[in-house]
Short mmCIF file of C-alpha atoms in Angstrom, two decimals:
data_model
loop_
_atom_site.label_atom_id
_atom_site.label_comp_id
_atom_site.label_asym_id
_atom_site.label_seq_id
_atom_site.Cartn_x
_atom_site.Cartn_y
_atom_site.Cartn_z
CA UNK A 433 -56.22 -96.33 49.35
CA UNK A 434 -57.16 -94.83 52.68
CA UNK A 435 -60.24 -96.99 53.00
CA UNK A 436 -60.82 -98.44 56.42
CA UNK A 437 -61.81 -101.98 57.13
CA UNK A 438 -64.54 -103.50 59.17
CA UNK A 439 -64.71 -106.92 60.68
CA UNK A 440 -66.37 -109.22 60.62
CA UNK A 441 -67.53 -108.93 57.02
CA UNK A 442 -70.72 -110.72 57.95
CA UNK A 443 -72.41 -111.56 61.25
CA UNK A 444 -75.46 -113.66 61.96
CA UNK A 445 -77.06 -113.66 65.43
CA UNK A 446 -80.33 -114.49 67.16
CA UNK A 447 -82.79 -111.80 68.14
CA UNK A 448 -82.03 -110.52 71.63
CA UNK A 449 -78.29 -111.15 71.38
CA UNK A 450 -75.69 -108.40 71.20
CA UNK A 451 -73.85 -107.61 67.97
CA UNK A 452 -70.33 -106.19 67.92
CA UNK A 453 -68.55 -104.95 64.84
CA UNK A 454 -65.15 -103.35 64.54
CA UNK A 455 -63.63 -100.70 62.32
CA UNK A 456 -60.00 -99.88 61.67
CA UNK A 457 -58.86 -96.75 59.87
CA UNK A 458 -55.57 -95.39 58.59
CA UNK A 459 -55.21 -91.64 59.17
CA UNK A 460 -55.56 -89.17 62.02
CA UNK A 461 -59.17 -88.10 62.37
CA UNK A 462 -61.39 -85.38 63.80
CA UNK A 463 -64.28 -87.75 64.37
CA UNK A 464 -65.65 -91.14 63.41
CA UNK A 465 -69.21 -91.95 62.47
CA UNK A 466 -71.29 -95.07 62.02
CA UNK A 467 -73.97 -95.53 59.39
CA UNK A 468 -76.56 -98.17 58.57
CA UNK A 469 -77.66 -99.21 55.11
CA UNK A 470 -80.79 -101.21 54.53
CA UNK A 471 -80.73 -103.35 51.44
CA UNK A 472 -80.53 -101.33 48.22
CA UNK A 473 -80.97 -97.98 49.92
CA UNK A 474 -78.91 -94.95 50.89
CA UNK A 475 -77.01 -94.75 54.16
CA UNK A 476 -78.46 -93.38 57.39
CA UNK A 477 -76.36 -91.78 60.10
CA UNK A 478 -76.37 -93.56 63.49
CA UNK A 479 -73.83 -91.96 65.80
CA UNK A 480 -70.77 -89.70 65.86
CA UNK A 481 -67.81 -89.94 68.23
CA UNK A 482 -65.16 -87.24 68.35
CA UNK A 483 -61.45 -88.00 68.48
CA UNK A 484 -61.21 -86.80 72.10
CA UNK A 485 -64.02 -89.13 73.23
CA UNK A 486 -63.56 -92.77 74.18
CA UNK A 487 -67.12 -93.98 74.44
CA UNK A 488 -70.57 -92.83 73.43
CA UNK A 489 -74.08 -94.21 73.85
CA UNK A 490 -77.27 -93.69 71.93
CA UNK A 491 -80.23 -95.89 72.81
CA UNK A 492 -79.14 -99.49 72.15
CA UNK A 493 -75.92 -98.36 70.46
CA UNK A 494 -72.56 -98.10 72.15
CA UNK A 495 -69.50 -96.87 70.29
CA UNK A 496 -65.91 -96.92 71.49
CA UNK A 497 -62.91 -95.23 69.93
CA UNK A 498 -59.22 -95.98 70.44
CA UNK A 499 -57.21 -93.42 68.51
CA UNK A 500 -53.89 -95.02 69.51
CA UNK A 501 -54.95 -98.20 67.70
CA UNK A 502 -56.95 -96.35 65.03
CA UNK A 503 -59.96 -98.50 65.74
CA UNK A 504 -63.59 -98.26 66.79
CA UNK A 505 -66.29 -100.71 67.73
CA UNK A 506 -70.07 -100.55 67.48
CA UNK A 507 -72.15 -102.59 69.89
CA UNK A 508 -75.86 -103.10 69.29
CA UNK A 509 -77.52 -104.50 72.38
CA UNK A 510 -80.67 -106.63 72.46
CA UNK A 511 -80.76 -106.88 68.68
CA UNK A 512 -84.00 -107.04 66.72
CA UNK A 513 -84.83 -108.40 63.29
CA UNK A 514 -85.17 -104.78 62.14
CA UNK A 515 -81.45 -104.26 62.85
CA UNK A 516 -80.66 -106.48 59.87
CA UNK A 517 -78.61 -104.21 57.61
CA UNK A 518 -75.05 -103.33 56.60
CA UNK A 519 -73.09 -101.12 58.96
CA UNK A 520 -70.26 -98.81 57.92
CA UNK A 521 -67.82 -96.61 59.75
CA UNK A 522 -66.69 -93.34 58.19
CA UNK A 523 -63.80 -91.04 59.02
CA UNK A 524 -62.70 -87.57 58.07
CA UNK A 525 -58.98 -86.97 57.73
CA UNK A 526 -57.48 -84.11 59.73
CA UNK A 527 -56.90 -81.08 57.55
CA UNK A 528 -58.99 -82.41 54.69
CA UNK A 529 -62.63 -82.57 53.67
CA UNK A 530 -62.12 -86.13 52.46
CA UNK A 531 -64.66 -88.54 53.96
CA UNK A 532 -63.81 -92.22 53.79
CA UNK A 533 -65.98 -95.25 54.49
CA UNK A 534 -64.99 -98.72 55.53
CA UNK A 535 -65.83 -101.96 53.79
CA UNK A 536 -68.86 -102.65 55.99
CA UNK A 537 -70.30 -105.43 58.13
CA UNK A 538 -73.44 -107.26 56.99
CA UNK A 539 -75.54 -108.04 60.06
CA UNK A 540 -78.37 -110.54 59.97
CA UNK A 541 -80.61 -110.86 63.01
CA UNK A 542 -82.69 -114.02 63.03
CA UNK A 543 -86.14 -113.90 64.60
CA UNK B 985 -85.82 -82.70 56.28
CA UNK B 986 -82.55 -82.70 54.38
CA UNK B 987 -82.99 -84.04 50.92
CA UNK B 988 -80.34 -85.36 48.55
CA UNK B 989 -81.81 -86.31 45.22
CA UNK B 990 -80.12 -88.36 42.55
CA UNK B 991 -81.59 -87.97 39.09
CA UNK B 992 -82.06 -91.64 38.28
CA UNK B 993 -82.58 -94.77 40.34
CA UNK B 994 -81.65 -97.14 37.53
CA UNK B 995 -79.69 -96.44 34.37
CA UNK B 996 -78.54 -98.64 31.49
CA UNK B 997 -75.91 -97.27 29.12
CA UNK B 998 -73.80 -98.62 26.31
CA UNK B 999 -70.02 -98.97 26.36
CA UNK B 1000 -68.38 -95.79 25.14
CA UNK B 1001 -71.31 -93.50 25.96
CA UNK B 1002 -70.80 -90.33 27.98
CA UNK B 1003 -72.89 -90.63 31.13
CA UNK B 1004 -74.04 -87.89 33.49
CA UNK B 1005 -75.18 -88.65 37.03
CA UNK B 1006 -76.77 -85.70 38.77
CA UNK B 1007 -77.10 -84.99 42.46
CA UNK B 1008 -78.95 -82.10 44.09
CA UNK B 1009 -79.11 -81.19 47.78
CA UNK B 1010 -81.40 -78.66 49.40
CA UNK B 1011 -79.55 -77.84 52.64
CA UNK B 1012 -76.91 -75.39 51.43
CA UNK B 1013 -74.14 -77.88 52.32
CA UNK B 1014 -70.62 -76.97 51.30
CA UNK B 1015 -69.32 -80.53 50.88
CA UNK B 1016 -70.56 -83.03 48.34
CA UNK B 1017 -69.26 -86.51 47.54
CA UNK B 1018 -69.57 -89.24 44.96
CA UNK B 1019 -68.98 -92.88 45.93
CA UNK B 1020 -69.36 -96.15 44.17
CA UNK B 1021 -70.43 -99.23 46.06
CA UNK B 1022 -69.52 -102.75 44.98
CA UNK B 1023 -70.11 -106.00 46.90
CA UNK B 1024 -67.34 -106.67 49.41
CA UNK B 1025 -65.61 -103.35 48.70
CA UNK B 1026 -67.80 -100.97 50.68
CA UNK B 1027 -68.08 -97.36 49.55
CA UNK B 1028 -65.11 -96.02 47.64
CA UNK B 1029 -64.69 -92.28 47.18
CA UNK B 1030 -64.49 -91.15 43.56
CA UNK B 1031 -64.46 -87.34 43.87
CA UNK B 1032 -65.51 -84.74 46.36
CA UNK B 1033 -66.10 -81.00 46.37
CA UNK B 1034 -65.82 -78.61 49.32
CA UNK B 1035 -67.10 -75.51 47.54
CA UNK B 1036 -68.51 -74.31 44.25
CA UNK B 1037 -66.09 -75.03 41.38
CA UNK B 1038 -63.72 -76.80 43.79
CA UNK B 1039 -63.08 -80.52 43.38
CA UNK B 1040 -60.62 -83.07 44.63
CA UNK B 1041 -59.87 -86.62 43.63
CA UNK B 1042 -60.86 -89.42 45.91
CA UNK B 1043 -59.38 -92.91 45.92
CA UNK B 1044 -60.65 -94.07 42.51
CA UNK B 1045 -61.02 -91.07 40.15
CA UNK B 1046 -59.82 -92.79 36.97
CA UNK B 1047 -62.43 -92.74 34.22
CA UNK B 1048 -64.56 -90.13 36.01
CA UNK B 1049 -64.81 -86.36 36.19
CA UNK B 1050 -67.09 -84.03 38.14
CA UNK B 1051 -68.67 -80.63 37.87
CA UNK B 1052 -69.91 -78.27 40.57
CA UNK B 1053 -71.12 -75.05 39.00
CA UNK B 1054 -73.75 -74.38 41.66
CA UNK B 1055 -73.60 -75.11 45.36
CA UNK B 1056 -76.61 -77.42 45.35
CA UNK B 1057 -75.60 -79.57 42.37
CA UNK B 1058 -72.74 -82.02 41.96
CA UNK B 1059 -72.49 -83.99 38.74
CA UNK B 1060 -70.49 -87.14 38.08
CA UNK B 1061 -69.41 -87.73 34.49
CA UNK B 1062 -68.27 -90.97 32.97
CA UNK B 1063 -66.36 -89.77 29.93
CA UNK B 1064 -66.56 -93.08 28.08
CA UNK B 1065 -68.51 -95.69 30.00
CA UNK B 1066 -66.99 -99.12 30.37
CA UNK B 1067 -68.43 -102.36 31.72
CA UNK B 1068 -66.22 -102.17 34.82
CA UNK B 1069 -68.08 -99.00 35.78
CA UNK B 1070 -71.26 -101.00 36.32
CA UNK B 1071 -71.99 -100.26 39.96
CA UNK B 1072 -74.17 -98.50 42.52
CA UNK B 1073 -73.33 -94.80 42.70
CA UNK B 1074 -74.10 -92.86 45.87
CA UNK B 1075 -74.07 -89.11 46.31
CA UNK B 1076 -73.76 -87.46 49.71
CA UNK B 1077 -73.66 -83.95 51.12
CA UNK B 1078 -72.35 -82.60 54.39
CA UNK B 1079 -71.97 -79.21 56.03
CA UNK B 1080 -68.49 -77.95 56.94
CA UNK B 1081 -67.64 -79.10 60.45
CA UNK B 1082 -68.22 -82.77 59.60
CA UNK B 1083 -71.37 -83.51 61.49
CA UNK B 1084 -73.10 -86.14 59.39
CA UNK B 1085 -73.41 -86.97 55.72
CA UNK B 1086 -76.78 -87.21 54.03
CA UNK B 1087 -77.17 -89.65 51.19
CA UNK B 1088 -79.26 -89.92 48.09
CA UNK B 1089 -80.99 -93.21 47.30
CA UNK B 1090 -78.33 -94.24 44.82
CA UNK B 1091 -78.17 -94.83 41.08
CA UNK B 1092 -77.65 -98.37 39.91
CA UNK B 1093 -75.77 -98.03 36.64
CA UNK B 1094 -75.37 -100.91 34.23
CA UNK B 1095 -73.00 -100.54 31.29
CA UNK B 1096 -73.59 -103.05 28.51
#
């Protein structure tokens, strides 16, 4: 399987704290993306980082990418109860249309 | 707004039945995907298609087949449903160039 992995599997923090989750993947990529899934629903795209970028910001989200280690991290700053969801990274393999997701991190933000 | 529509939200089928899950997208996307989602395992790719009539196996194709006769529609077929195929099935579409994937709301399939 080419499925990536995320850690931690689950994370519980207080509102206002920062949440960091990590993703490791297995193949060379063109870009890496992060998605959020609210309970029982489809996934929503959050942010894309290309393989030649090292860091990207979008609002309270910060993503880093280390292609030498085949890993990425997603930082959510000043978390809110509404950030409670599962977060997944997804990668496309170079030279293929295959699109692979990781195992996900379940984030719970306590009010 | 991009829309990806899966034909059923909930489905209950009997073991051995042939099951069709339909997915339609309205954005003229070339790529379409079928995943299954199980607790602790994330999304696992079953099949994908990068053009009409083109299909490729994902990581877990066994027991499934797909059909893409028209660009907007991608069907997942369970040839003979088994209880271990009870799962949430998610369809997604994406334009060439890998910008972002758009997901349907999912079909929760129970095989009894």
